[in-house]
Coordinates of C-alpha atoms (C1' of nucleotides) in Angstrom, one line a residue:
Chain A
M74 CA 10.3 3.5 7.4
K75 CA 7.4 2.6 5.2
L76 CA 4.2 4.2 6.3
T77 CA 0.7 3.0 5.2
E78 CA -1.9 5.4 4.0
A79 CA -3.6 5.7 7.3
E80 CA -0.3 6.2 9.0
W81 CA 0.5 9.1 6.7
Q82 CA -2.7 10.8 7.9
I83 CA -1.6 10.5 11.5
M84 CA 1.9 11.6 10.8
N85 CA 0.8 14.6 8.8
A86 CA -1.2 15.8 11.7
L87 CA 1.6 15.1 14.1
W88 CA 4.2 16.9 12.1
Q89 CA 2.0 19.9 11.8
K90 CA 2.4 20.5 15.5
H91 CA 3.9 18.4 18.2
P92 CA 4.2 17.1 20.8
A93 CA 0.5 16.2 20.6
T94 CA -2.1 14.0 22.3
A95 CA -4.3 11.6 20.5
R96 CA -7.1 14.2 20.9
D97 CA -5.0 16.9 19.4
I98 CA -4.3 14.7 16.4
M99 CA -7.9 13.9 16.1
D100 CA -8.8 17.5 15.8
R101 CA -6.1 18.2 13.3
L102 CA -6.7 15.3 11.0
D103 CA -7.7 16.0 7.4
R104 CA -11.4 16.8 7.1
R105 CA -12.0 13.8 4.9
V106 CA -10.7 11.5 7.6
N107 CA -13.3 10.7 10.2
W108 CA -12.0 8.0 12.5
A109 CA -13.1 7.0 15.9
Y110 CA -10.9 8.0 18.7
T111 CA -9.7 4.5 19.3
T112 CA -8.8 4.1 15.7
I113 CA -6.4 6.9 16.1
K114 CA -5.0 5.4 19.2
T115 CA -4.5 2.1 17.4
M116 CA -2.6 3.8 14.6
L117 CA -0.5 5.6 17.2
T118 CA 0.3 2.4 19.0
R119 CA 1.4 0.8 15.7
L120 CA 3.5 3.9 14.9
V121 CA 5.2 3.7 18.3
E122 CA 5.9 0.0 17.8
K123 CA 7.5 0.9 14.4
K124 CA 9.6 3.6 16.2
A125 CA 8.1 6.3 13.9
V126 CA 6.6 8.0 16.9
G127 CA 7.7 8.5 20.5
E128 CA 5.3 8.3 23.4
V129 CA 5.5 9.8 26.9
K130 CA 3.0 9.9 29.6
A131 CA 1.8 13.1 31.2
G132 CA -0.5 12.1 34.0
N133 CA -2.7 9.5 32.5
T134 CA -2.4 10.8 29.0
S135 CA 0.0 9.9 26.3
V136 CA 1.8 12.6 24.5
Y137 CA 3.3 11.8 21.1
E138 CA 6.2 13.1 19.2
P139 CA 7.5 12.2 15.7
L140 CA 10.7 10.2 15.7
V141 CA 10.9 10.3 12.0
S142 CA 11.2 13.6 10.2
Q143 CA 8.8 14.5 7.5
Q144 CA 11.8 14.9 5.2
K145 CA 12.9 11.3 5.8
A146 CA 9.5 9.9 5.4
R147 CA 9.1 11.8 2.1
L148 CA 12.4 10.6 0.9
S149 CA 11.5 7.0 1.6
A150 CA 8.1 7.3 -0.1
F151 CA 9.6 9.1 -3.1
R152 CA 12.3 6.4 -3.5
S153 CA 9.6 3.7 -3.4
L154 CA 7.6 5.4 -6.1
L155 CA 10.7 5.8 -8.2
D156 CA 11.7 2.1 -7.8
Q157 CA 8.3 0.8 -8.3
A158 CA 6.9 2.9 -11.1
F159 CA 9.8 4.8 -12.7
D160 CA 12.5 2.3 -13.2
G161 CA 14.2 3.7 -10.1
A162 CA 15.5 6.7 -11.9
V163 CA 14.7 10.4 -11.8
G164 CA 14.9 10.7 -15.6
P165 CA 11.7 8.8 -16.4
L166 CA 9.9 10.8 -13.7
V167 CA 11.0 14.1 -15.1
H168 CA 9.9 13.1 -18.5
F169 CA 6.6 12.0 -17.1
L170 CA 6.1 15.2 -15.3
A171 CA 6.9 17.3 -18.3
E172 CA 4.7 15.3 -20.7
E173 CA 1.8 14.6 -18.4
E174 CA -1.1 16.8 -19.3
Q175 CA -2.4 16.4 -15.9
L176 CA 0.1 18.8 -14.6
T177 CA -1.5 22.2 -14.9
A178 CA 0.2 25.0 -16.7
K179 CA 0.4 26.6 -13.3
E180 CA 2.1 23.6 -11.7
K181 CA 4.6 23.6 -14.6
A182 CA 5.3 27.3 -14.2
E183 CA 5.8 26.7 -10.5
L184 CA 8.2 23.9 -11.1
K185 CA 10.2 26.1 -13.5
K186 CA 10.3 28.9 -11.1
I187 CA 11.6 26.8 -8.2
L188 CA 14.2 25.2 -10.4
E189 CA 15.4 28.5 -11.5
R190 CA 15.6 29.9 -8.0
E191 CA 17.4 26.8 -6.8
A192 CA 19.9 27.0 -9.7
Q193 CA 20.7 30.5 -8.7
S194 CA 20.9 30.1 -5.0
K195 CA 23.2 27.2 -5.4
G196 CA 25.2 28.6 -8.2
E197 CA 24.5 25.7 -10.5
Chain B
M46 CA -6.4 1.9 -10.6
K47 CA -4.3 1.4 -7.5
L48 CA -1.6 -1.2 -7.9
T49 CA 0.1 -3.0 -5.1
E50 CA 3.9 -3.5 -5.0
A51 CA 3.7 -7.0 -6.4
E52 CA 1.3 -5.9 -9.1
W53 CA 3.7 -3.3 -10.2
Q54 CA 6.3 -5.9 -10.9
I55 CA 3.9 -7.9 -13.0
M56 CA 2.7 -4.8 -14.9
N57 CA 6.2 -3.6 -15.5
A58 CA 7.1 -6.9 -17.2
L59 CA 3.9 -6.8 -19.2
W60 CA 4.3 -3.3 -20.4
Q61 CA 7.7 -4.1 -21.6
K62 CA 6.3 -6.4 -24.2
H63 CA 2.8 -7.6 -24.8
P64 CA 0.7 -9.6 -25.3
A65 CA 2.5 -12.0 -23.1
T66 CA 1.9 -15.3 -21.4
A67 CA 2.5 -15.9 -17.7
R68 CA 5.7 -17.7 -18.7
D69 CA 6.9 -14.7 -20.7
I70 CA 6.2 -12.5 -17.8
M71 CA 8.1 -14.8 -15.5
D72 CA 11.1 -14.6 -17.7
R73 CA 11.0 -10.9 -17.9
L74 CA 10.4 -10.2 -14.2
D75 CA 13.0 -8.1 -12.4
R76 CA 15.9 -10.3 -11.3
R77 CA 15.2 -9.6 -7.6
V78 CA 11.8 -11.0 -7.9
N79 CA 11.7 -14.8 -7.8
W80 CA 8.2 -16.0 -7.6
A81 CA 6.8 -19.4 -8.3
Y82 CA 4.9 -19.7 -11.5
T83 CA 1.6 -20.0 -9.7
T84 CA 2.3 -16.8 -7.8
I85 CA 2.5 -15.0 -11.0
K86 CA -0.7 -16.6 -12.2
T87 CA -2.4 -15.5 -9.0
M88 CA -1.3 -11.9 -9.5
L89 CA -2.4 -12.0 -13.1
T90 CA -5.8 -13.3 -12.0
R91 CA -6.2 -10.5 -9.6
L92 CA -5.1 -8.0 -12.1
V93 CA -7.7 -9.3 -14.5
E94 CA -10.4 -9.0 -11.9
K95 CA -9.3 -5.4 -11.4
K96 CA -9.6 -4.8 -15.1
A97 CA -6.0 -3.7 -15.2
V98 CA -5.1 -6.6 -17.5
G99 CA -7.0 -8.4 -20.3
E100 CA -6.9 -12.2 -20.8
V101 CA -7.5 -14.2 -23.9
K102 CA -7.1 -17.9 -24.4
A103 CA -4.9 -19.2 -27.2
G104 CA -5.4 -22.9 -27.0
N105 CA -5.2 -23.8 -23.4
T106 CA -2.9 -21.0 -22.6
S107 CA -3.9 -17.5 -21.4
V108 CA -2.4 -14.5 -23.1
Y109 CA -2.4 -11.3 -21.3
E110 CA -2.5 -7.7 -22.3
P111 CA -2.4 -4.5 -20.3
L112 CA -5.7 -2.6 -20.2
V113 CA -4.2 0.2 -18.2
S114 CA -1.4 2.2 -19.8
Q115 CA 1.8 2.7 -18.0
Q116 CA 1.2 6.4 -18.2
K117 CA -2.1 6.1 -16.5
A118 CA -0.7 3.9 -13.8
R119 CA 2.1 6.3 -13.2
L120 CA -0.2 9.2 -13.0
S121 CA -2.3 7.5 -10.4
A122 CA 0.7 6.5 -8.3
F123 CA 2.2 9.9 -8.6
R124 CA -1.0 11.6 -7.5
S125 CA -1.3 9.3 -4.6
L126 CA 2.1 10.1 -3.4
L127 CA 1.4 13.8 -3.8
D128 CA -1.8 13.6 -1.8
Q129 CA -0.4 11.5 0.8
A130 CA 3.0 12.9 1.4
F131 CA 3.2 16.3 -0.3
D132 CA 0.0 18.1 0.6
G133 CA -1.3 17.2 -2.8
A134 CA 0.7 19.8 -4.5
V135 CA 3.7 19.8 -6.9
G136 CA 5.3 22.7 -5.1
P137 CA 6.3 20.8 -2.0
L138 CA 7.6 18.0 -4.1
V139 CA 9.8 20.1 -6.1
H140 CA 11.1 21.8 -3.0
F141 CA 11.8 18.4 -1.6
L142 CA 13.6 17.3 -4.7
A143 CA 15.7 20.4 -4.8
E144 CA 16.6 20.2 -1.2
E145 CA 17.3 16.6 -1.0
E146 CA 19.6 16.9 -3.9
Q147 CA 17.9 13.9 -5.4
L148 CA 18.1 15.8 -8.6
T149 CA 21.5 16.4 -10.1
A150 CA 22.2 19.7 -11.7
K151 CA 22.0 17.9 -15.0
E152 CA 18.6 16.5 -14.2
K153 CA 17.4 19.9 -13.1
A154 CA 18.6 21.4 -16.3
E155 CA 16.9 18.7 -18.3
L156 CA 13.7 19.2 -16.5
K157 CA 13.8 22.9 -17.2
K158 CA 14.5 22.4 -20.8
I159 CA 11.6 20.1 -21.2
L160 CA 9.3 22.4 -19.4
E161 CA 10.3 25.3 -21.6
R162 CA 9.8 23.2 -24.7
E163 CA 6.4 22.2 -23.5
A164 CA 5.5 25.7 -22.7
Q165 CA 6.4 27.0 -26.1
S166 CA 4.9 24.3 -28.2
K167 CA 1.6 24.6 -26.3
G168 CA 1.6 28.3 -26.1
E169 CA 1.3 28.2 -22.4
Chain C
dT184 C1' -19.4 9.9 47.1
dG185 C1' -22.0 8.8 42.9
dT186 C1' -22.0 10.5 38.2
dT187 C1' -19.6 12.2 34.1
dG188 C1' -16.3 12.3 30.9
dC189 C1' -12.0 11.4 29.0
dC190 C1' -8.0 8.1 28.8
dT191 C1' -6.0 3.7 28.4
dT192 C1' -5.3 -1.1 27.1
dC193 C1' -7.1 -5.3 24.8
dG194 C1' -9.3 -7.8 21.8
dA195 C1' -11.7 -8.5 17.6
dC196 C1' -12.7 -8.7 12.7
dA197 C1' -13.1 -8.0 7.7
dT198 C1' -10.4 -7.2 3.7
dA199 C1' -6.1 -6.8 1.3
dT200 C1' -1.6 -8.6 0.1
dG201 C1' 2.2 -11.8 -0.7
dT202 C1' 3.2 -16.4 -1.8
dA203 C1' 2.4 -20.9 -3.0
dG204 C1' 0.9 -26.0 -3.3
dT205 C1' -2.4 -29.5 -5.5
dA206 C1' -5.1 -31.7 -8.7
dG207 C1' -6.7 -32.3 -13.0
dA208 C1' -6.9 -31.0 -18.2
dA209 C1' -4.5 -30.3 -22.6
dT210 C1' -0.4 -31.0 -25.6
dG211 C1' 3.4 -32.7 -28.0
dG212 C1' 6.4 -36.4 -28.7
dC213 C1' 7.5 -41.5 -29.4
Chain D
dG144 C1' -2.3 -44.8 -27.1
dC145 C1' 0.7 -43.4 -23.3
dC146 C1' 4.0 -40.3 -20.8
dA147 C1' 6.2 -36.1 -19.6
dT148 C1' 5.5 -31.4 -19.6
dT149 C1' 2.9 -27.4 -19.0
dC150 C1' -1.4 -25.0 -18.1
dT151 C1' -5.3 -23.7 -15.5
dA152 C1' -8.4 -23.4 -11.7
dC153 C1' -8.8 -23.8 -6.7
dT154 C1' -7.6 -23.5 -2.2
dA155 C1' -4.9 -22.1 1.5
dC156 C1' -2.6 -19.4 4.8
dA157 C1' 0.3 -15.9 7.2
dT158 C1' 0.8 -11.1 7.8
dA159 C1' -0.6 -6.4 7.0
dT160 C1' -4.1 -2.9 7.2
dG161 C1' -8.2 -0.3 8.3
dT162 C1' -11.6 0.2 11.8
dC163 C1' -13.5 -0.1 15.9
dG164 C1' -16.1 -1.7 20.7
dA165 C1' -15.8 -3.0 25.5
dA166 C1' -14.2 -2.6 30.0
dG167 C1' -11.8 -0.5 33.5
dG168 C1' -9.0 3.7 35.7
dC169 C1' -8.8 8.5 37.4
dA170 C1' -10.3 13.3 38.2
dA171 C1' -13.5 16.9 38.8
dC172 C1' -17.8 18.3 40.2
dA173 C1' -22.7 18.3 42.0

DNA sequence: TGTTGCCTTCGACATATGTAGTAGAATGGC
DNA sequence: GCCATTCTACTACATATGTCGAAGGCAACA
């Protein structure tokens, strides 16, 4: 379930709240995105073909629903990144994260906090 | 500096050892990749156009050199993933990692350790 | 019932991406 | 010098992606 950049935009809006019409999605799209209504319809059609989104008619209007969970899509994208850019392993990614100056101190702190909380709640 | 999937393959081989000729790269490409020599040349030409790779002639043969570091390319890919699939923040990604159990307890521990070391050495 | 306004379906088109074949130049033997 | 090998530079082409515009259907309203 590989999504393209444009498709992610649509899916993000759809996951936010659904079912949704093309118009709903248009309104909820990221500010930076400014597509014509038909562009959104085209993306939706392609997503339906891909089985990433379900479509049902309500009167003359299509109502859409994600068929792929955000979690699943994220996993797939994450795996791709790992395979492509980090030798397919989490290790290199972890190193990268830790060493990368681009991660702000705040992000690092957040990372640590979450890891600690996780460790506790799962008794690891 | 956005690389396509095929370009990542080439860059990965080039980062491994460089400078390198197209032939060198061909030999070092991932087993799964099985491109014709000219396909590799095409990718290299495009990477040179993009300024991701430098090209110098040695006799009648081109020798290539990465102009973009692996670190930089990784950062760019990582940021793209974050923006596209994780609301642009590290938090959601970490949550995802923790919940998807993509990180083993060992990896989590390693990540924490690294973050702590970083924090100390930099007085953050 | 003609006018609006929103929806839908189709078709279109430029650019990006993946993958390679061909033809001609340069090189290293023999 | 001539041949086989190896490069390079071009060209090509299918499919994927990003972005619509046009034309026609239906519903509400003046």
